[in-house]
PDB file of C-alpha atoms in Angstrom:
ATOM      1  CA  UNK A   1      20.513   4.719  11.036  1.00  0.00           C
ATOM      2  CA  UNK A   2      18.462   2.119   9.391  1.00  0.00           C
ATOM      3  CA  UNK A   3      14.986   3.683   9.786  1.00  0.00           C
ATOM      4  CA  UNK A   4      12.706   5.932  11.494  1.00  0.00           C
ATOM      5  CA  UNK A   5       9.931   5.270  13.294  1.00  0.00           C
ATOM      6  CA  UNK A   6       7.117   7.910  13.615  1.00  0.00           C
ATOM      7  CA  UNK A   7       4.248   8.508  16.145  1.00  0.00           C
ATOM      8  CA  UNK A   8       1.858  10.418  14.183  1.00  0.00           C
ATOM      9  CA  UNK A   9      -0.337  12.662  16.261  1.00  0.00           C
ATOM     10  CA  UNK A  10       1.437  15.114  17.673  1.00  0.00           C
ATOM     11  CA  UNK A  11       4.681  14.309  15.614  1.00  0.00           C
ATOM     12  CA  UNK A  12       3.712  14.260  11.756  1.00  0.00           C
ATOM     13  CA  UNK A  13      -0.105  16.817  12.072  1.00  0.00           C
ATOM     14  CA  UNK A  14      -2.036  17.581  14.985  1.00  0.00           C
ATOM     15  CA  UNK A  15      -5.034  15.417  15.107  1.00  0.00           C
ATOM     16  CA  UNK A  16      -5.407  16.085  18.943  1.00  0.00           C
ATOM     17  CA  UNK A  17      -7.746  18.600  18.801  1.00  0.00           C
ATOM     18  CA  UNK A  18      -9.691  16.265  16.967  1.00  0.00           C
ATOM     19  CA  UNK A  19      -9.505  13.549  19.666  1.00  0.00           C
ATOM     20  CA  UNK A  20     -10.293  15.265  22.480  1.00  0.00           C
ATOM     21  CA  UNK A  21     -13.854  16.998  20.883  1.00  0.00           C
ATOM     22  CA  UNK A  22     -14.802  13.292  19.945  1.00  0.00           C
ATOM     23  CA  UNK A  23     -14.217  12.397  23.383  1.00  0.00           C
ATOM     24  CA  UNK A  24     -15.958  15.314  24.950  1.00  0.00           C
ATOM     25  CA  UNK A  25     -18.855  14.732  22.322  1.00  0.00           C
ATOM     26  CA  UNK A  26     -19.121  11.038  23.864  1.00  0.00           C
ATOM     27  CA  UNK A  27     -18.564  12.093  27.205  1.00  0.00           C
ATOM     28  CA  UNK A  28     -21.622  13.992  27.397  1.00  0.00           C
ATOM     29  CA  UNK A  29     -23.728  11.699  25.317  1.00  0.00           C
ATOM     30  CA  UNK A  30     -23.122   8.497  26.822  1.00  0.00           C
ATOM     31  CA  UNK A  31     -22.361   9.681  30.367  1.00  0.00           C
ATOM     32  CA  UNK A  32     -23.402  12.974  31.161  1.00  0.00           C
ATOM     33  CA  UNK A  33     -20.190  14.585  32.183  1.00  0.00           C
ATOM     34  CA  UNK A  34     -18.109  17.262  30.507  1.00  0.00           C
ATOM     35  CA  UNK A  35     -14.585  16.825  30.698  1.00  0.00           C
ATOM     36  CA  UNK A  36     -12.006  19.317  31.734  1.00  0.00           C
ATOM     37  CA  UNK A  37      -9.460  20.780  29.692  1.00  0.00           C
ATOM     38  CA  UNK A  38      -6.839  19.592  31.376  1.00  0.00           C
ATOM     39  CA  UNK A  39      -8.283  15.992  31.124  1.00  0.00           C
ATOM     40  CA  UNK A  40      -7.027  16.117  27.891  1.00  0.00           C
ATOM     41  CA  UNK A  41      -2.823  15.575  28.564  1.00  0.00           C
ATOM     42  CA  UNK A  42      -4.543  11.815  30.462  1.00  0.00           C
ATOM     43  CA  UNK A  43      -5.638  10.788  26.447  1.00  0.00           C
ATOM     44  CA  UNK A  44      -2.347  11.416  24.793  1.00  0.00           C
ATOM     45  CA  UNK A  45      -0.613   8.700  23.297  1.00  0.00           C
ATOM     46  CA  UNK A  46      -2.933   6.028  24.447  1.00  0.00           C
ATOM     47  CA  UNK A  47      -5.363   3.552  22.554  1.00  0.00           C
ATOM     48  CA  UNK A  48      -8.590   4.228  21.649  1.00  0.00           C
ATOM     49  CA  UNK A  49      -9.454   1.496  24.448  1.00  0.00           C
ATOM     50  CA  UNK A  50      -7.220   3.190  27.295  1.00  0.00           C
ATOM     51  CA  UNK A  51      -8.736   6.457  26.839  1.00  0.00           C
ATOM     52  CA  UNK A  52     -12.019   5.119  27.257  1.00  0.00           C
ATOM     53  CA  UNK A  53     -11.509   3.605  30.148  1.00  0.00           C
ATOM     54  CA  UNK A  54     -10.036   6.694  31.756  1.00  0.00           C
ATOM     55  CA  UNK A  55     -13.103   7.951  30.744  1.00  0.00           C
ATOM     56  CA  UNK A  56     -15.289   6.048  32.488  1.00  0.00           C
ATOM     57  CA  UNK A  57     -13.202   5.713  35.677  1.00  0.00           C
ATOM     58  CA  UNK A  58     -13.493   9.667  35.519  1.00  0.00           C
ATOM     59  CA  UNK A  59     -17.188   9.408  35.153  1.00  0.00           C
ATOM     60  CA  UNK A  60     -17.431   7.177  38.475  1.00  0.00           C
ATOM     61  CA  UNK A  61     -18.969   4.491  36.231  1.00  0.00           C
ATOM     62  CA  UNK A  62     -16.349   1.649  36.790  1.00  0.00           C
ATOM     63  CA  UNK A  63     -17.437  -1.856  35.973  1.00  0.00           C
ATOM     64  CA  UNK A  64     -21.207  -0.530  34.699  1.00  0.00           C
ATOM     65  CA  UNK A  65     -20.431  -1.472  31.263  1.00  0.00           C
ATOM     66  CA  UNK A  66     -20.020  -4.405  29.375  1.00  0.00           C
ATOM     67  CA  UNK A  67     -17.342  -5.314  26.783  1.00  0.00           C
ATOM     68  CA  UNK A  68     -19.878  -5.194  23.726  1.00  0.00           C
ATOM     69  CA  UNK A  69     -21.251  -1.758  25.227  1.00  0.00           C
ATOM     70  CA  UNK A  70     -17.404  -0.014  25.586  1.00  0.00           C
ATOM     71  CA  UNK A  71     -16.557  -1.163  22.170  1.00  0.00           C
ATOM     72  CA  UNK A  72     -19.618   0.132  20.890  1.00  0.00           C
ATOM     73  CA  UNK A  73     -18.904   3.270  22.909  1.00  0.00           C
ATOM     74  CA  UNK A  74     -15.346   3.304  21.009  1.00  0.00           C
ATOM     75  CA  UNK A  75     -17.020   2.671  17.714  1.00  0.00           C
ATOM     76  CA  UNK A  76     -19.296   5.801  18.271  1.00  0.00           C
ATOM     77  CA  UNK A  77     -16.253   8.283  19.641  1.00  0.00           C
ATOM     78  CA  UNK A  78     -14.287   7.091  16.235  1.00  0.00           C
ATOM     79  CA  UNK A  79     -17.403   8.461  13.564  1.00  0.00           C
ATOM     80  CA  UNK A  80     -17.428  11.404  15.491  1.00  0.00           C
ATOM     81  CA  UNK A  81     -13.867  11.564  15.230  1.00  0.00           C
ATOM     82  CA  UNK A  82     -13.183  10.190  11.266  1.00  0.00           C
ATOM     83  CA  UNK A  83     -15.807  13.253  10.456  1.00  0.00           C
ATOM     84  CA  UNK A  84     -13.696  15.827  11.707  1.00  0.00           C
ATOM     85  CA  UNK A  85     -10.710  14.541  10.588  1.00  0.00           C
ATOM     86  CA  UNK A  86     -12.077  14.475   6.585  1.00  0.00           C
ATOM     87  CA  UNK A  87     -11.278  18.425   6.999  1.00  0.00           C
ATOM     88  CA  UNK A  88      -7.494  17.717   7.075  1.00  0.00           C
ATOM     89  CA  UNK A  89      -5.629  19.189   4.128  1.00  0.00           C
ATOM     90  CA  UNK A  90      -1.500  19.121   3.692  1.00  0.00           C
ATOM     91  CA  UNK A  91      -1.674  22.558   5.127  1.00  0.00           C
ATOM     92  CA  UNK A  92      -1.959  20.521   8.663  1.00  0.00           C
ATOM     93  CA  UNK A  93       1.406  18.598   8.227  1.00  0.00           C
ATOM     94  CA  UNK A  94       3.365  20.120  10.783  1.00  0.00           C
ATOM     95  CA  UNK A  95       6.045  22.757  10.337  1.00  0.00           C
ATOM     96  CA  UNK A  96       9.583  20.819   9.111  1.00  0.00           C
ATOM     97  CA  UNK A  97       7.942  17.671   8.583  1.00  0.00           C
ATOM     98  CA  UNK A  98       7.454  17.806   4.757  1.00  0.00           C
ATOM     99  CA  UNK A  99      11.092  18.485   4.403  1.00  0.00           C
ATOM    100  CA  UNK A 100      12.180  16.203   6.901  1.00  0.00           C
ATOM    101  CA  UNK A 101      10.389  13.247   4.998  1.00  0.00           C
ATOM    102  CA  UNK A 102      12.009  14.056   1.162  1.00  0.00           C
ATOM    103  CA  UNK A 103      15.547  14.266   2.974  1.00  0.00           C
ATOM    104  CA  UNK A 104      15.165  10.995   4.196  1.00  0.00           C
ATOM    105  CA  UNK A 105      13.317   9.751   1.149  1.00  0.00           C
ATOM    106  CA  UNK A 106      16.609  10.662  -0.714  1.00  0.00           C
ATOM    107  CA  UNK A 107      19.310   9.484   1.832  1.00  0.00           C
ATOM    108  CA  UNK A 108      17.080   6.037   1.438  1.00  0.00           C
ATOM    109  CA  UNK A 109      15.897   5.495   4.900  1.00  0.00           C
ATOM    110  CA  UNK A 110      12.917   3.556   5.226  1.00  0.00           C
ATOM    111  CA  UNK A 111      10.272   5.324   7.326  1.00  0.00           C
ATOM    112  CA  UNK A 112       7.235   3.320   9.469  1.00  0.00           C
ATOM    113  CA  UNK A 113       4.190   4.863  10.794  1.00  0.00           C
ATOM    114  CA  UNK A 114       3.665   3.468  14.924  1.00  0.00           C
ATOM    115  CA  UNK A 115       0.760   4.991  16.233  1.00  0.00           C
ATOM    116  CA  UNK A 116      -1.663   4.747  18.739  1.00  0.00           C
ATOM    117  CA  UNK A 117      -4.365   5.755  16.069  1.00  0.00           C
ATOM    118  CA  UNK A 118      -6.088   3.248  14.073  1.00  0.00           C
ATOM    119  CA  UNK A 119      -6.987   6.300  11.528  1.00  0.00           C
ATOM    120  CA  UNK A 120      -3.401   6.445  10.121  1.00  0.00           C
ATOM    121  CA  UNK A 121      -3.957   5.288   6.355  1.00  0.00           C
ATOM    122  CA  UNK A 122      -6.647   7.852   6.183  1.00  0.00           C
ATOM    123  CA  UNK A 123      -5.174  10.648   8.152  1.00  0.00           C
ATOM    124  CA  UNK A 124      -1.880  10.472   5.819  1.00  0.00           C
ATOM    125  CA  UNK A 125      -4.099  10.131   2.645  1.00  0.00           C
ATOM    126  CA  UNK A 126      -5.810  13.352   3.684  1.00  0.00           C
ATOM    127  CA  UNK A 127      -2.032  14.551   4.385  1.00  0.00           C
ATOM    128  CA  UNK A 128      -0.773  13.546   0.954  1.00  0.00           C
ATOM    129  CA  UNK A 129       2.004  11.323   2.697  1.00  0.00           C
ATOM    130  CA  UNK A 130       1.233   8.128   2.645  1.00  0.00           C
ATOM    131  CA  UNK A 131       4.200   7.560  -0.429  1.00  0.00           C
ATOM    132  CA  UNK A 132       6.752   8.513   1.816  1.00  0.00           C
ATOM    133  CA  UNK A 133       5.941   5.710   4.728  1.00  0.00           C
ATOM    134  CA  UNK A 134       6.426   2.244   3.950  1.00  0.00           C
ATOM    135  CA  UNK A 135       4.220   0.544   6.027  1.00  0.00           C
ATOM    136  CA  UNK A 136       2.127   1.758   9.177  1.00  0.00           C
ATOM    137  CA  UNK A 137       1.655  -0.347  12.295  1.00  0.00           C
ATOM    138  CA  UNK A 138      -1.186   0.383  14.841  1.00  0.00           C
ATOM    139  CA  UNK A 139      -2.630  -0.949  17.950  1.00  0.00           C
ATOM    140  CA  UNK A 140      -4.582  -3.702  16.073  1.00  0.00           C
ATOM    141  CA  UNK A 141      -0.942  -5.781  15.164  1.00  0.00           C
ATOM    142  CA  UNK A 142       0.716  -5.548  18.192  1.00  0.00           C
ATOM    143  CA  UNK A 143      -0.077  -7.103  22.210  1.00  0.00           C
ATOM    144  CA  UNK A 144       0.130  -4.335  23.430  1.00  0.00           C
ATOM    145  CA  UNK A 145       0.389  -0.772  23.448  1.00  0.00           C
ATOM    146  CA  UNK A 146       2.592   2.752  24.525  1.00  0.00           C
ATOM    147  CA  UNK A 147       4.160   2.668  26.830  1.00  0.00           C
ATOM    148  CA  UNK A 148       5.084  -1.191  25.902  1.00  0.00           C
ATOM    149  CA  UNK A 149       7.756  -1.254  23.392  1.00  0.00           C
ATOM    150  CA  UNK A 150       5.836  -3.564  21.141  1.00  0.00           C
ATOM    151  CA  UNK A 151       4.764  -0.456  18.653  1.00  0.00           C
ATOM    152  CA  UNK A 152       8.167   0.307  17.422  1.00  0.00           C
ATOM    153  CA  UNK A 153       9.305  -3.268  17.790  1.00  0.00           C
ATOM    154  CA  UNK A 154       6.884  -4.077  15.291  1.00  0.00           C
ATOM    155  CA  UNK A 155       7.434  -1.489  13.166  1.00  0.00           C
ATOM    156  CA  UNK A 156      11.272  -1.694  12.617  1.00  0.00           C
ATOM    157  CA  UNK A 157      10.037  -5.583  11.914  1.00  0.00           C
ATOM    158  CA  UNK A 158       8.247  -4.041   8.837  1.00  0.00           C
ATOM    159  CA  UNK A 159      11.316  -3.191   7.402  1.00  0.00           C
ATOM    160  CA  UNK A 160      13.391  -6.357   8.258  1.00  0.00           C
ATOM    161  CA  UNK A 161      16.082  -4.310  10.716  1.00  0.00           C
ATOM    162  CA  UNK A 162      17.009  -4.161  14.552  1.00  0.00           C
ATOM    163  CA  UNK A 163      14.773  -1.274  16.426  1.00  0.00           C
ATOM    164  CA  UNK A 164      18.288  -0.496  17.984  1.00  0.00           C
ATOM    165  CA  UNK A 165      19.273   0.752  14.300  1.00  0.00           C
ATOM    166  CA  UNK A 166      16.179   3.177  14.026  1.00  0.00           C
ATOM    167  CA  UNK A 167      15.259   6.201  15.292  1.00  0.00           C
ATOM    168  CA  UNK A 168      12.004   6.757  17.186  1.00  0.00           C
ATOM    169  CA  UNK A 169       9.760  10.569  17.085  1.00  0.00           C
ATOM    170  CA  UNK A 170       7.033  11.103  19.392  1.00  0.00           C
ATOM    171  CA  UNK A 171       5.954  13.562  21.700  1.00  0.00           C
ATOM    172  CA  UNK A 172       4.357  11.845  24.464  1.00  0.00           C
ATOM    173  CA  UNK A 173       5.985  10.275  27.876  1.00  0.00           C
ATOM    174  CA  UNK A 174       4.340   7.170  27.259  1.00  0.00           C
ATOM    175  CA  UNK A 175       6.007   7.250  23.133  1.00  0.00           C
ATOM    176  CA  UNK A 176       9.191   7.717  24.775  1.00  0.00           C
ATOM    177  CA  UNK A 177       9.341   5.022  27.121  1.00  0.00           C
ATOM    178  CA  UNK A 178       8.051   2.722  23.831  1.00  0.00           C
ATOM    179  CA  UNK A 179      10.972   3.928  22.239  1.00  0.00           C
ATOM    180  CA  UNK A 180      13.335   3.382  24.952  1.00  0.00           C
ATOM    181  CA  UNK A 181      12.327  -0.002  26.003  1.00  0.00           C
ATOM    182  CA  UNK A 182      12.395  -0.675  21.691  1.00  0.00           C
ATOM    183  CA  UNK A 183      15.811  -0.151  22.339  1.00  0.00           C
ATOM    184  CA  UNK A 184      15.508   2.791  19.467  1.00  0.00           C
ATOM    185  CA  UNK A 185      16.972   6.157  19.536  1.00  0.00           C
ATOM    186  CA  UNK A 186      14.405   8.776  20.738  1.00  0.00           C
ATOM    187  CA  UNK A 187      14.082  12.169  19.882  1.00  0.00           C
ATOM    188  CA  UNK A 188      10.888  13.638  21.399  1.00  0.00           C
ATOM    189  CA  UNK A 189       9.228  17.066  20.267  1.00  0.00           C
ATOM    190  CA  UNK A 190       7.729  18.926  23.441  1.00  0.00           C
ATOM    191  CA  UNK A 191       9.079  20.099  26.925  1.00  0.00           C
ATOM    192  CA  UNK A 192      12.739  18.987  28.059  1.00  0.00           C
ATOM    193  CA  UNK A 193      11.279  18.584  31.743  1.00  0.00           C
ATOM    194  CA  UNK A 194       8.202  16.245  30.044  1.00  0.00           C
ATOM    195  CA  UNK A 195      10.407  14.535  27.802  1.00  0.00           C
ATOM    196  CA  UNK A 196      13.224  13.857  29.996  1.00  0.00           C
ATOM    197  CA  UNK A 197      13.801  10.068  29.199  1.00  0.00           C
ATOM    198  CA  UNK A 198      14.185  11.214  25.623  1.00  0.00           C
ATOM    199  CA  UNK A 199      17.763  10.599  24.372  1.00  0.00           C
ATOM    200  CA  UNK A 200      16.666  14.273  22.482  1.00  0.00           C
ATOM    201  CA  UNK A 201      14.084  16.539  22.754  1.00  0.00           C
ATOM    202  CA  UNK A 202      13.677  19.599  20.625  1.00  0.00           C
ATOM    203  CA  UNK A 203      10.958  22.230  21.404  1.00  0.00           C
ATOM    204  CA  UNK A 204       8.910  22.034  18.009  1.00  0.00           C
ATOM    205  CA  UNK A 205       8.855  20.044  14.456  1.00  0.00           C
ATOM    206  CA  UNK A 206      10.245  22.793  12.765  1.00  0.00           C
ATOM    207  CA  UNK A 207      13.639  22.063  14.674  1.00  0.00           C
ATOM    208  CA  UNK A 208      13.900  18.398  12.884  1.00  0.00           C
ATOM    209  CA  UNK A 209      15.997  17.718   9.985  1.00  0.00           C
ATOM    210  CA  UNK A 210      17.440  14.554   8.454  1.00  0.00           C
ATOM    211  CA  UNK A 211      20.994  15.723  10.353  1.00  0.00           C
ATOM    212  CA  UNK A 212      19.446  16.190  13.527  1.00  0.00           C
ATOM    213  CA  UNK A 213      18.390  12.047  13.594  1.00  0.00           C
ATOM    214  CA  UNK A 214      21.965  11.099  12.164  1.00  0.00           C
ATOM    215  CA  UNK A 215      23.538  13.018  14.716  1.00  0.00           C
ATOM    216  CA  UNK A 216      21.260  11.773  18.170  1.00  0.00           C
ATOM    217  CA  UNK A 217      21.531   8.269  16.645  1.00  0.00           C
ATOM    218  CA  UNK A 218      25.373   8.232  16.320  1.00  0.00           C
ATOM    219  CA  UNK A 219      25.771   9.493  19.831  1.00  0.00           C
ATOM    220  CA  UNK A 220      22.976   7.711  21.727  1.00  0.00           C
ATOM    221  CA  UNK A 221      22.760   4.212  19.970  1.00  0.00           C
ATOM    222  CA  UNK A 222      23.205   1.394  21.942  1.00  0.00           C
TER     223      UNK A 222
END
């Protein structure tokens, strides 16, 4: 195992929560709908971009808005969301994370942030964990995004090594198949029946350890 590749919402805090109330914020500013909670499993591990659009098509407003107005739309969901995320503290890193980052600091595995969210430098600043990650790779440098493969592709790139040597962690269908088509190793945190495709999929954080990635990448590499 040459490196791992880590989502980061979902997988290293839980910045979710945050999402969606930016989204609901805009939702009912800009378009006069509330959305559901359930509408909130259609925004995970998508851009910024994709969201919105499922947004709008949710809103009945399809084709009423012009590129310059839906990136200004974008631009206005991300303030609402960088000013909740400034509340983040290390106490949000999720449980087993901390430890599984200084065991693979010391067994000298390079580790790559690939995320849908463009918020990543400040969201792991806020963390204190940006040391552990050497670089960080979001929708802006690659074609395209989850569930393409070009995330992690780009990301094990970062680090000069095959994606087949590294092992992926996310927690979304759409991470997975990224992984998978990266031709990484993926271990997915979440539901076995959600997470199916997943070469591995443990129920929480807490379950992943530097052994645990060894292990699922010696049996599942390609």
């Amino acid at each position: 195992m040459d490196g791992v590749l880590f989502d980061l919402d979902g997988v290293i805090t839980d910045t979710a929560r945050f999402h969606f109330a930016a989204w609901r914020q805009l939702a009912q500013q800009a378009f006069g709908v509330s959305l559901p909670d359930s509408f909130e499993a259609e925004l995970k591990g998508i851009s910024r971009e994709a969201s919105l659009q499922r947004i709008v098509a949710f809103a009945q407003l399809d084709g009423q808005y012009t590129v310059a107005q839906l990136a200004a739309l974008a631009n206005q969901k991300n303030e609402n969301y960088v000013a909740a995320i400034k509340q983040l503290t290390a106490a949000d890193i999720l449980p087993g994370i901390q430890p599984l980052l200084v065991a693979l600091k010391a067994r000298g595995v390079p580790m790559v942030i690939a995320s849908a969210s463009k918020n990543a430098p400040l969201i792991l600043d806020r963390l204190a964990l940006s040391a552990y990650f050497t670089a960080i790779v979001n929708p802006n440098d690659v074609h395209q995004g989850k569930p393409a493969p070009d995330i992690f592709i780009a990301a094990a790139q970062k680090i000069a090594v095959n994606p087949r040597k590294c092992v992926g962690l996310e927690d979304s269908v759409a991470g997975v198949a990224a992984i998978n088509a990266a031709g990484a190793v993926s271990v997915a945190i979440g539901h076995a029946s959600e997470l199916s495709a997943a070469a591995v999929v443990v129920p929480t954080t807490a379950a992943l350890t530097a052994d645990l990635l060894e292990q699922a990448f010696e049996q599942y590499q390609h």
